[in-house]
DNA sequence: ATGCTCGACTCAGAAAAATTTAT
DNA sequence: TATAAATTTTTCTGAGTCGAGCA
């Protein structure tokens, strides 16, 4: 079994064979009748300029294309692709008219939807062929699914939030950009005809199969294995085992940081307050970021004075800290938290004589914090607290919310509520679905209809009972029984709908999947399912069952995180 | 020691695609 | 029963974390 350690320190595999990546399809120029207009006049673009223009045209309905930075970055990069003639003509983006191009793409996608069954089937088969050929590799003795075997196509960079590089051109990746990683004794993948790989290497200290440099941030991108693979699953399992080790010593660590709030050293106090936030609020570590290269977001260690407000008293509570900042992916974190007096006093001290844009923890960074954590427990880092607190919260909430007498849908509602508690803790949010209001109304009208149906069924039952009382024969007794069953069935259906409505309403802006996939020890969920006889499919879909296969056959109903 | 950069990996929500349900 | 709408699942790729290596 792969759960057992089989590799020497740092060695990730002994044998690795794969077919290399799938490249983005080449650009297909627009048909002659699709026009681009500049300053009201038709203009035929060179192929390169046209390709980049289509990227913009395809996004025309998106809010991005109205943003100043997006337009500026796009225009700058687009001009680099133009011929000198085009460059001298096209000098103002506002005079460019992409609407015809945009309409053409909309018509295309409409046509795609209207394709016949046979055509759709053909495309499906082609995708399956591609997956079969390029979607798998052999790592040691297993055939494993590859996560992202397709190279990202060229396009316009879309950052999250207020990203300074939004709209820049993401260039096309060629075989000459690609580094292949595989074992020496494997069949080396062949580059496309007429091309060469940048490099072929044989590094079994890393898990990736393919890498390339990306031109926006200058970072490296990788092709790696699917979460269902041994190499990812084993790592995932280890992550939860580390979090369980933290469970054993978390009380000691908490006592320690509470002591440190009183330390003579500023650095130690800051470390202790930051750790308290990470533990209590499940904040991310907060590495420093290069200014101007990315959106302005922060985590715990990079919090600035402007991100918190101190309220000696607020709404009847003492010592309230009000957090308001943008975290990962520019998701807003807003929270009012009552804290211990010592924490409050320390925060006042840290903020003394500082400007709003100054660091709150000026003597602290993630490296200092993680070094300290390493001393407290082997393998302990800031993110382990998130995993630990998420998993322990799920376990405890499940214990609290599961009612043994509930039916399966009600128990699943309890599960979702426990999951939701974790998502809220971790601040996993989503944009409310576009159709949310409408979908709630539909559900409500279904509930109303069901209620009426129930009332009818009850009336029928009543009259059947009266009838049976008079006639006192077998046949009318049977009628009563069947009417009773009908009422019960409808009651159950109604209840199911009401549960669904509650669940959906509570879930409006909460994203459950991130915590489910990355923070909750799956063995807790598996054990809960076993304990209450809930089919695992009700909790995990196919992908999730594949990812958590290790937990599904490992955990028994008495598993404790 | 310390700080900085880079590489490799995990984690993140949006969007597209597939599937299910309603009409 | 075909089509459209709603919902769920999968894909996509950007955004973090964290440790190693180097000056």
Coordinates of C-alpha atoms (C1' of nucleotides) in Angstrom, one line a residue:
Chain A
X1 CA 0.0 0.0 0.0
X2 CA 1.2 3.5 -0.8
X3 CA 0.4 4.7 2.6
X4 CA 3.7 3.2 3.8
X5 CA 6.9 5.2 3.2
X6 CA 9.0 3.6 0.6
X7 CA 11.3 6.3 -0.6
X8 CA 14.6 7.6 0.7
X9 CA 14.6 11.3 1.9
X10 CA 13.7 13.6 -0.9
X11 CA 13.2 11.0 -3.6
X12 CA 9.8 11.2 -5.2
X13 CA 9.8 8.4 -7.7
X14 CA 12.1 5.8 -9.4
X15 CA 10.4 5.6 -12.7
X16 CA 8.4 8.2 -14.6
X17 CA 7.1 8.0 -18.2
X18 CA 4.7 10.2 -20.0
X19 CA 3.8 11.6 -23.5
X20 CA 4.5 15.3 -22.8
X21 CA 1.9 18.1 -23.0
X22 CA -0.9 18.9 -25.4
X23 CA -0.3 22.3 -27.0
X24 CA -3.0 24.8 -27.6
X25 CA -4.5 24.6 -31.1
X26 CA -2.9 27.1 -33.6
X27 CA -4.7 30.3 -34.4
X28 CA -7.3 30.2 -37.1
X29 CA -7.7 33.5 -38.9
X30 CA -11.2 35.0 -39.0
X31 CA -13.3 34.6 -42.2
X32 CA -13.0 37.5 -44.6
X33 CA -16.5 38.8 -43.8
X34 CA -15.7 39.4 -40.2
X35 CA -14.5 43.0 -40.0
X36 CA -12.6 45.1 -37.6
X37 CA -13.2 48.8 -37.6
X38 CA -10.8 51.6 -36.7
X39 CA -12.2 55.0 -36.4
X40 CA -15.3 53.9 -38.2
X41 CA -13.4 52.4 -41.2
X42 CA -12.9 48.8 -42.0
X43 CA -9.3 47.7 -41.4
X44 CA -7.7 44.3 -42.3
X45 CA -5.3 43.2 -39.6
X46 CA -2.2 41.2 -39.9
X47 CA -2.6 37.6 -38.5
X48 CA -0.7 38.3 -35.4
X49 CA -2.5 41.5 -34.6
X50 CA -5.8 39.9 -35.4
X51 CA -5.2 37.0 -33.0
X52 CA -4.6 39.4 -30.1
X53 CA -7.6 41.5 -31.1
X54 CA -9.8 38.4 -30.9
X55 CA -8.7 37.8 -27.3
X56 CA -10.1 41.3 -26.5
X57 CA -13.2 40.8 -28.6
X58 CA -14.0 37.5 -26.8
X59 CA -14.0 39.4 -23.5
X60 CA -16.0 42.4 -24.7
X61 CA -19.0 41.6 -22.5
X62 CA -16.8 41.3 -19.4
X63 CA -16.3 44.1 -16.9
X64 CA -12.5 43.7 -17.3
X65 CA -12.5 45.4 -20.7
X66 CA -13.9 48.6 -19.2
X67 CA -11.1 48.9 -16.6
X68 CA -8.5 51.5 -17.2
X69 CA -5.6 49.3 -16.3
X70 CA -6.8 46.4 -18.3
X71 CA -7.2 48.5 -21.4
X72 CA -3.9 50.2 -21.0
X73 CA -2.0 46.9 -20.5
X74 CA -3.8 45.3 -23.4
X75 CA -3.2 48.1 -25.8
X76 CA 0.5 48.3 -24.9
X77 CA 1.0 44.6 -25.6
X78 CA -1.3 44.5 -28.6
X79 CA 0.8 47.2 -30.3
X80 CA 3.9 45.0 -29.9
X81 CA 2.2 42.5 -32.1
X82 CA 1.3 45.0 -34.8
X83 CA 3.1 45.6 -38.1
X84 CA 4.7 49.1 -38.2
X85 CA 1.9 50.2 -40.5
X86 CA -0.8 49.1 -38.1
X87 CA 1.1 50.6 -35.2
X88 CA 1.1 54.0 -36.9
X89 CA -2.6 53.8 -37.7
X90 CA -4.0 52.3 -34.5
X91 CA -3.1 54.7 -31.8
X92 CA -6.3 54.9 -29.7
X93 CA -8.1 51.9 -28.2
X94 CA -11.3 53.8 -27.9
X95 CA -11.4 54.1 -31.7
X96 CA -11.2 50.3 -32.1
X97 CA -14.5 48.6 -32.8
X98 CA -14.5 44.9 -32.0
X99 CA -18.3 44.4 -31.9
X100 CA -18.5 42.6 -35.2
X101 CA -15.8 40.2 -34.1
X102 CA -17.6 39.7 -30.8
X103 CA -20.9 39.0 -32.5
X104 CA -19.1 36.4 -34.7
X105 CA -17.8 34.6 -31.6
X106 CA -21.2 34.7 -30.0
X107 CA -22.7 33.2 -33.1
X108 CA -20.0 30.5 -33.1
X109 CA -20.7 29.5 -29.6
X110 CA -24.5 29.5 -30.3
X111 CA -23.8 27.2 -33.3
X112 CA -21.8 25.0 -31.1
X113 CA -24.7 24.6 -28.8
X114 CA -27.0 23.8 -31.7
X115 CA -24.7 21.1 -33.1
X116 CA -26.3 17.7 -33.9
X117 CA -25.9 14.8 -31.6
X118 CA -23.5 13.1 -33.9
X119 CA -21.2 16.2 -34.1
X120 CA -21.2 16.5 -30.3
X121 CA -20.4 12.9 -30.0
X122 CA -17.5 13.3 -32.4
X123 CA -16.0 16.1 -30.3
X124 CA -16.5 14.0 -27.1
X125 CA -14.7 11.1 -28.7
X126 CA -11.8 13.3 -29.8
X127 CA -11.4 14.6 -26.2
X128 CA -11.5 11.1 -24.8
X129 CA -8.8 10.1 -27.3
X130 CA -6.6 13.0 -26.2
X131 CA -7.2 12.1 -22.5
X132 CA -6.4 8.5 -23.1
X133 CA -3.1 9.3 -25.0
X134 CA -1.8 12.3 -23.0
X135 CA -3.9 12.3 -19.7
X136 CA -2.0 9.5 -18.0
X137 CA 1.6 8.7 -17.1
X138 CA 3.4 5.8 -15.4
X139 CA 4.9 6.7 -12.1
X140 CA 6.7 3.7 -10.6
X141 CA 4.3 0.8 -10.8
X142 CA 1.1 2.8 -11.3
X143 CA -0.7 4.4 -14.2
X144 CA -1.7 7.8 -12.9
X145 CA -4.0 10.5 -14.1
X146 CA -2.3 13.8 -15.0
X147 CA -4.1 17.0 -13.7
X148 CA -3.4 19.6 -16.4
X149 CA -1.9 18.0 -19.4
X150 CA -3.1 20.8 -21.7
X151 CA -0.8 23.8 -22.0
X152 CA -2.6 27.1 -21.3
X153 CA -3.6 28.7 -24.5
X154 CA -2.5 32.3 -25.2
X155 CA -4.9 35.0 -24.1
X156 CA -5.2 38.1 -21.9
X157 CA -4.1 37.8 -18.3
X158 CA -7.0 38.1 -15.9
X159 CA -5.8 38.7 -12.4
X160 CA -8.0 38.7 -9.4
X161 CA -9.0 41.9 -7.8
X162 CA -7.2 45.0 -8.6
X163 CA -4.3 43.5 -10.4
X164 CA -1.7 45.9 -11.9
X165 CA -1.0 43.4 -14.8
X166 CA -4.6 42.7 -15.9
X167 CA -5.0 42.7 -19.7
X168 CA -1.4 41.9 -20.5
X169 CA -0.8 39.4 -23.3
X170 CA -0.1 35.9 -22.1
X171 CA 2.1 34.6 -24.9
X172 CA 1.7 31.3 -26.7
X173 CA 3.8 28.5 -25.3
X174 CA 5.9 26.6 -27.8
X175 CA 7.8 23.2 -27.5
X176 CA 11.0 25.3 -27.3
X177 CA 9.7 26.7 -23.9
X178 CA 9.1 23.3 -22.5
X179 CA 11.2 21.4 -20.0
X180 CA 10.4 17.7 -19.8
X181 CA 11.0 15.7 -16.7
X182 CA 11.0 11.9 -16.8
X183 CA 13.2 9.0 -16.0
X184 CA 16.2 8.1 -18.0
X185 CA 15.0 4.6 -18.7
X186 CA 11.6 5.8 -19.9
X187 CA 10.5 6.4 -23.4
X188 CA 11.2 10.2 -23.8
X189 CA 8.2 12.1 -25.2
X190 CA 8.7 13.3 -28.8
X191 CA 8.3 17.1 -29.5
X192 CA 5.9 18.0 -32.3
X193 CA 7.4 17.6 -35.8
X194 CA 9.9 20.3 -36.6
X195 CA 10.3 21.4 -33.0
X196 CA 12.6 20.7 -30.1
X197 CA 12.1 20.7 -26.3
X198 CA 14.0 23.4 -24.4
X199 CA 15.4 20.7 -22.2
X200 CA 14.9 17.1 -21.0
X201 CA 15.8 16.4 -17.5
X202 CA 15.6 13.5 -15.1
X203 CA 15.1 14.9 -11.6
X204 CA 13.4 12.5 -9.3
X205 CA 13.5 14.9 -6.4
X206 CA 10.5 16.7 -7.9
X207 CA 7.0 15.6 -8.8
X208 CA 6.3 17.6 -12.0
X209 CA 6.4 16.2 -15.5
X210 CA 6.5 19.4 -17.5
X211 CA 7.4 23.0 -16.8
X212 CA 7.7 26.3 -18.6
X213 CA 8.2 29.9 -17.8
X214 CA 5.2 32.2 -17.8
X215 CA 5.7 35.7 -19.2
X216 CA 3.4 37.8 -16.9
X217 CA 4.9 37.2 -13.4
X218 CA 8.0 35.5 -14.7
X219 CA 7.1 32.4 -12.6
X220 CA 7.3 28.7 -13.5
X221 CA 4.2 26.7 -14.4
X222 CA 4.0 22.9 -14.0
X223 CA 2.2 19.9 -15.2
X224 CA 1.6 17.6 -12.2
X225 CA -0.5 14.6 -11.2
X226 CA -4.1 14.5 -10.4
X227 CA -5.2 14.6 -6.7
X228 CA -6.1 10.9 -7.0
X229 CA -2.5 9.9 -7.5
X230 CA -0.3 8.2 -5.0
X231 CA 2.1 11.1 -4.8
X232 CA -0.6 13.7 -4.0
X233 CA -2.7 11.4 -1.8
X234 CA 0.2 10.5 0.4
X235 CA 1.1 14.1 0.8
X236 CA -2.5 15.0 1.7
X237 CA -2.6 12.2 4.3
X238 CA 0.7 13.5 5.8
X239 CA -0.8 17.0 6.0
X240 CA -3.7 15.7 8.2
X241 CA -1.3 13.7 10.3
X242 CA 0.7 16.8 11.0
X243 CA -2.5 18.6 12.0
X244 CA -3.4 15.7 14.4
X245 CA 0.1 16.0 16.0
X246 CA -0.8 19.7 16.6
X247 CA -3.9 18.6 18.3
X248 CA -1.8 16.9 20.9
X249 CA 0.2 20.0 21.7
X250 CA -2.0 22.9 20.9
X251 CA -2.9 23.5 24.6
X252 CA 0.7 23.9 25.4
X253 CA 1.3 26.2 22.5
X254 CA -1.7 28.3 23.4
X255 CA -0.4 28.7 27.0
X256 CA 2.9 29.6 25.6
X257 CA 1.7 32.4 23.3
X258 CA -0.5 33.8 26.1
X259 CA 2.7 34.0 28.3
X260 CA 4.5 35.7 25.4
X261 CA 1.9 38.5 25.3
X262 CA 3.7 39.7 28.4
X263 CA 7.3 39.4 27.1
X264 CA 9.8 42.2 27.4
X265 CA 10.7 41.8 23.8
X266 CA 8.6 43.5 21.2
X267 CA 9.4 40.9 18.7
X268 CA 8.1 38.1 20.9
X269 CA 4.9 40.0 21.7
X270 CA 4.2 40.6 18.1
X271 CA 4.9 37.0 17.3
X272 CA 2.5 35.9 20.1
X273 CA -0.3 38.2 19.0
X274 CA 0.0 37.2 15.4
X275 CA 0.0 33.5 16.3
X276 CA -3.1 34.1 18.4
X277 CA -4.9 35.6 15.3
X278 CA -3.7 32.7 13.1
X279 CA -5.0 30.2 15.7
X280 CA -8.3 31.9 16.7
X281 CA -9.3 33.4 13.3
X282 CA -7.6 30.9 10.9
X283 CA -5.8 33.7 9.1
X284 CA -3.2 32.8 6.5
X285 CA 0.5 33.4 7.3
X286 CA 0.9 36.5 5.1
X287 CA 4.2 36.6 3.1
X288 CA 5.5 39.9 1.9
X289 CA 4.7 40.6 -1.7
X290 CA 6.5 42.7 -4.3
X291 CA 4.7 46.0 -4.5
X292 CA 3.2 46.8 -7.9
X293 CA 3.6 43.3 -9.2
X294 CA 0.4 41.9 -7.7
X295 CA -2.9 43.0 -6.2
X296 CA -2.6 44.6 -2.8
X297 CA -3.7 41.7 -0.5
X298 CA -2.4 40.7 3.0
X299 CA -2.4 37.9 5.5
X300 CA -1.6 37.9 9.2
X301 CA 2.1 38.9 9.2
X302 CA 1.6 41.5 6.5
X303 CA -1.4 43.2 8.1
X304 CA -1.1 47.0 8.1
X305 CA -2.4 49.5 10.7
X306 CA -5.1 50.5 8.3
X307 CA -6.6 47.0 8.3
X308 CA -7.7 47.0 11.9
X309 CA -9.7 49.3 14.2
X310 CA -9.7 49.1 17.9
X311 CA -12.9 49.5 19.9
X312 CA -12.5 49.6 23.7
X313 CA -16.2 49.0 23.7
X314 CA -18.6 48.0 20.9
X315 CA -22.2 46.8 21.1
X316 CA -21.8 45.9 24.7
X317 CA -18.6 44.0 24.3
X318 CA -15.2 45.0 25.5
X319 CA -11.9 45.1 23.6
X320 CA -13.3 44.5 20.1
X321 CA -10.9 44.4 17.1
X322 CA -12.5 45.2 13.7
X323 CA -10.7 43.6 10.8
X324 CA -11.2 44.8 7.3
X325 CA -8.7 43.7 4.6
X326 CA -8.4 41.9 1.3
X327 CA -7.0 38.4 1.6
X328 CA -6.0 35.8 -1.0
X329 CA -7.7 36.3 -4.3
X330 CA -8.8 39.7 -3.1
X331 CA -11.6 38.2 -1.0
X332 CA -12.6 40.7 1.7
X333 CA -12.1 39.6 5.3
X334 CA -14.4 41.5 7.6
X335 CA -14.9 40.5 11.2
X336 CA -15.4 42.1 14.6
X337 CA -13.7 40.1 17.3
X338 CA -13.7 40.5 21.0
X339 CA -10.2 39.8 22.3
X340 CA -8.4 39.4 25.6
X341 CA -7.4 42.7 27.2
X342 CA -3.7 41.9 26.9
X343 CA -4.1 41.4 23.2
X344 CA -5.9 44.7 22.9
X345 CA -3.3 46.6 24.9
X346 CA -0.6 45.0 22.8
X347 CA -2.3 46.1 19.6
X348 CA -2.5 49.6 20.9
X349 CA 1.2 49.5 21.6
X350 CA 2.1 48.1 18.1
X351 CA 0.0 50.9 16.5
X352 CA 1.6 53.7 18.4
X353 CA 3.2 56.4 16.3
X354 CA 2.5 54.6 13.0
X355 CA 0.9 55.7 9.8
X356 CA -2.0 53.7 8.4
X357 CA 0.1 52.2 5.7
X358 CA 2.8 50.9 8.2
X359 CA 3.1 47.2 9.1
X360 CA 1.2 46.3 12.2
X361 CA 3.8 43.6 13.1
X362 CA 6.9 45.5 12.1
X363 CA 9.2 43.1 13.9
X364 CA 7.7 40.0 12.4
X365 CA 7.5 38.1 9.1
X366 CA 6.5 34.6 8.1
X367 CA 10.0 33.3 8.2
X368 CA 10.5 34.3 11.8
X369 CA 7.1 32.9 12.8
X370 CA 7.6 29.6 11.1
X371 CA 11.1 29.2 12.6
X372 CA 9.5 29.7 16.0
X373 CA 6.7 27.2 15.2
X374 CA 9.3 24.6 14.1
X375 CA 10.8 24.8 17.6
X376 CA 7.4 24.2 19.1
X377 CA 6.6 21.1 17.1
X378 CA 8.4 19.4 14.2
X379 CA 6.8 20.2 10.9
X380 CA 4.6 22.9 12.4
X381 CA 4.0 26.0 10.2
X382 CA 1.3 28.7 10.1
X383 CA -0.9 26.9 7.7
X384 CA -1.2 23.8 9.9
X385 CA -3.3 25.8 12.3
X386 CA -5.8 26.4 9.5
X387 CA -6.0 22.7 8.7
X388 CA -6.2 21.8 12.4
X389 CA -8.9 24.3 13.3
X390 CA -10.9 23.5 10.2
X391 CA -10.9 19.7 10.9
X392 CA -11.5 19.9 14.6
X393 CA -14.4 22.3 14.0
X394 CA -16.0 19.9 11.6
X395 CA -15.7 17.1 14.0
X396 CA -17.1 19.0 16.9
X397 CA -19.9 20.6 14.8
X398 CA -20.9 17.2 13.5
X399 CA -21.1 15.9 17.0
X400 CA -23.2 18.8 18.1
X401 CA -25.5 19.1 15.1
X402 CA -26.3 15.5 14.1
X403 CA -29.6 14.4 15.5
X404 CA -29.8 10.6 15.6
X405 CA -33.6 10.7 15.0
X406 CA -33.3 12.7 11.8
X407 CA -33.8 11.2 8.4
X408 CA -31.1 11.2 5.8
X409 CA -31.8 14.6 4.2
X410 CA -31.9 16.3 7.6
X411 CA -28.6 14.6 8.6
X412 CA -27.1 15.9 5.4
X413 CA -28.3 19.4 6.2
X414 CA -26.5 19.0 9.5
X415 CA -23.4 17.9 7.6
X416 CA -23.6 20.9 5.3
X417 CA -24.0 23.2 8.3
X418 CA -20.9 21.8 9.9
X419 CA -19.1 22.2 6.6
X420 CA -20.4 25.8 6.5
X421 CA -19.1 26.6 9.9
X422 CA -15.7 25.7 8.7
X423 CA -16.1 27.7 5.4
X424 CA -17.1 30.7 7.5
X425 CA -14.1 30.3 9.7
X426 CA -11.7 30.1 6.7
X427 CA -13.6 32.9 5.0
X428 CA -14.3 30.9 1.8
X429 CA -16.7 33.1 -0.1
X430 CA -18.2 33.1 -3.6
X431 CA -20.1 35.6 -5.6
X432 CA -23.8 34.9 -5.1
X433 CA -24.9 32.9 -8.1
X434 CA -26.5 35.1 -10.8
X435 CA -29.8 33.3 -10.7
X436 CA -29.9 33.0 -6.9
X437 CA -33.1 35.0 -6.2
X438 CA -35.0 33.4 -9.0
X439 CA -33.9 29.9 -7.9
X440 CA -35.1 30.6 -4.4
X441 CA -38.4 31.8 -5.7
X442 CA -38.8 28.6 -7.8
X443 CA -38.1 26.5 -4.8
X444 CA -40.6 28.4 -2.6
X445 CA -43.3 27.9 -5.2
X446 CA -42.5 24.2 -5.2
X447 CA -42.9 24.2 -1.5
X448 CA -46.2 26.0 -1.7
X449 CA -47.5 23.5 -4.2
X450 CA -46.4 20.7 -2.0
X451 CA -48.2 22.2 0.9
X452 CA -51.4 22.3 -1.0
X453 CA -50.9 18.7 -2.1
X454 CA -50.5 17.8 1.5
X455 CA -53.7 19.5 2.5
X456 CA -55.5 17.7 -0.2
X457 CA -54.1 14.3 0.9
X458 CA -55.1 15.0 4.5
X459 CA -58.6 15.8 3.5
X460 CA -58.8 12.6 1.5
X461 CA -57.5 10.7 4.4
X462 CA -60.1 12.2 6.7
X463 CA -63.0 11.4 4.5
X464 CA -61.7 7.9 4.0
X465 CA -61.6 7.4 7.7
X466 CA -65.2 8.6 8.1
X467 CA -66.1 6.3 5.3
X468 CA -64.5 3.4 7.0
X469 CA -66.2 4.1 10.2
X470 CA -69.6 3.8 8.6
X471 CA -68.9 0.9 6.3
X472 CA -66.6 -1.1 8.5
X473 CA -65.4 -3.4 5.7
X474 CA -61.9 -4.6 4.6
X475 CA -61.8 -2.6 1.5
X476 CA -62.4 0.8 3.1
X477 CA -59.8 0.0 5.8
X478 CA -57.3 -0.6 3.1
X479 CA -58.2 2.7 1.5
X480 CA -57.5 4.5 4.8
X481 CA -54.1 2.7 5.1
X482 CA -53.1 3.8 1.6
X483 CA -54.2 7.4 2.2
X484 CA -52.2 7.5 5.3
X485 CA -49.1 6.3 3.4
X486 CA -49.7 9.0 0.8
X487 CA -49.8 11.7 3.5
X488 CA -46.6 10.5 5.0
X489 CA -44.9 10.4 1.7
X490 CA -45.9 13.9 0.9
X491 CA -44.9 15.1 4.3
X492 CA -41.5 13.7 3.7
X493 CA -41.2 15.3 0.3
X494 CA -42.2 18.7 1.8
X495 CA -39.7 18.4 4.5
X496 CA -37.0 17.6 2.0
X497 CA -37.8 20.7 0.0
X498 CA -37.8 22.8 3.1
X499 CA -34.4 21.5 4.1
X500 CA -33.1 22.2 0.6
X501 CA -34.4 25.8 0.8
X502 CA -32.8 26.4 4.2
X503 CA -29.5 24.9 3.0
X504 CA -29.5 27.0 -0.1
X505 CA -30.3 30.3 1.6
X506 CA -27.6 29.7 4.2
X507 CA -25.1 29.0 1.4
X508 CA -25.8 32.1 -0.6
X509 CA -22.3 33.6 -0.4
X510 CA -20.4 30.7 1.1
X511 CA -18.2 28.4 -0.9
X512 CA -18.1 24.9 0.7
X513 CA -15.8 23.1 -1.7
X514 CA -12.5 24.7 -0.8
X515 CA -12.7 23.6 2.8
X516 CA -14.1 20.2 1.8
X517 CA -11.3 19.6 -0.6
X518 CA -8.3 21.1 1.2
X519 CA -8.9 21.5 4.9
X520 CA -11.2 18.8 6.3
X521 CA -9.6 15.5 7.1
X522 CA -11.7 13.2 4.9
X523 CA -11.6 10.5 7.5
X524 CA -13.9 12.6 9.7
X525 CA -16.6 12.6 7.0
X526 CA -16.1 9.0 6.1
X527 CA -16.5 8.0 9.8
X528 CA -19.6 10.1 10.1
X529 CA -21.2 8.5 7.0
X530 CA -20.4 5.0 8.4
X531 CA -21.8 5.9 11.8
X532 CA -25.1 7.2 10.5
X533 CA -25.6 5.0 7.5
X534 CA -25.3 7.8 5.0
X535 CA -24.1 6.7 1.6
X536 CA -20.7 8.3 0.9
X537 CA -22.0 9.5 -2.5
X538 CA -24.2 12.0 -0.7
X539 CA -21.2 13.7 0.7
X540 CA -18.5 13.2 -1.9
X541 CA -19.0 13.3 -5.7
X542 CA -16.9 11.1 -8.0
X543 CA -13.9 13.4 -8.2
X544 CA -13.9 13.8 -4.4
X545 CA -14.2 10.1 -3.9
X546 CA -11.2 9.5 -6.2
X547 CA -9.2 12.1 -4.3
X548 CA -10.1 10.7 -0.9
X549 CA -10.0 7.0 -1.8
X550 CA -7.3 6.5 0.8
X551 CA -9.5 7.8 3.5
X552 CA -12.6 5.9 2.3
X553 CA -10.9 2.6 2.8
X554 CA -8.9 3.6 5.8
X555 CA -11.4 5.2 8.2
X556 CA -13.9 3.3 10.4
X557 CA -16.9 4.7 12.2
X558 CA -15.0 5.3 15.4
X559 CA -12.2 7.4 13.7
X560 CA -11.3 10.4 15.7
X561 CA -9.3 13.3 14.3
Chain B
dA1 C1' 22.9 35.7 11.3
dT2 C1' 20.0 37.9 8.0
dG3 C1' 17.6 39.0 4.0
dC4 C1' 16.5 38.0 -0.6
dT5 C1' 15.2 35.3 -4.7
dC6 C1' 13.6 31.3 -6.7
dG7 C1' 11.5 26.8 -7.1
dA8 C1' 7.9 23.6 -6.0
dC9 C1' 4.2 22.7 -4.2
dT10 C1' -0.9 23.7 -2.1
dC11 C1' -5.1 26.1 -2.2
dA12 C1' -8.7 29.4 -4.6
dG13 C1' -13.0 31.0 -6.9
dA14 C1' -14.7 31.7 -11.7
dA15 C1' -16.1 29.8 -15.8
dA16 C1' -17.1 26.1 -18.8
dA17 C1' -19.0 21.7 -19.5
dA18 C1' -21.9 18.0 -18.2
dT19 C1' -25.9 16.3 -16.2
dT20 C1' -30.4 16.6 -14.3
dT21 C1' -34.9 18.5 -14.0
dA22 C1' -38.7 21.2 -15.6
dT23 C1' -41.7 22.6 -19.3
Chain C
dT1 C1' -40.4 13.8 -26.0
dA2 C1' -37.6 17.5 -27.3
dT3 C1' -35.9 21.5 -25.6
dA4 C1' -34.6 24.8 -22.3
dA5 C1' -33.5 26.0 -17.8
dA6 C1' -31.3 24.8 -13.5
dT7 C1' -27.9 22.6 -11.0
dT8 C1' -23.7 20.0 -10.3
dT9 C1' -19.2 18.7 -11.7
dT10 C1' -14.9 19.6 -13.9
dT11 C1' -11.6 22.5 -15.7
dC12 C1' -8.8 26.3 -15.6
dT13 C1' -5.2 29.0 -14.0
dG14 C1' -4.1 32.6 -10.6
dA15 C1' -2.5 33.3 -5.8
dG16 C1' -0.8 31.8 -1.8
dT17 C1' 2.8 29.0 1.5
dC18 C1' 7.2 27.7 2.6
dG19 C1' 12.0 26.0 2.4
dA20 C1' 16.6 26.0 0.1
dG21 C1' 20.4 28.3 -1.5
dC22 C1' 23.1 32.3 -2.0
dA23 C1' 25.2 36.9 -1.1

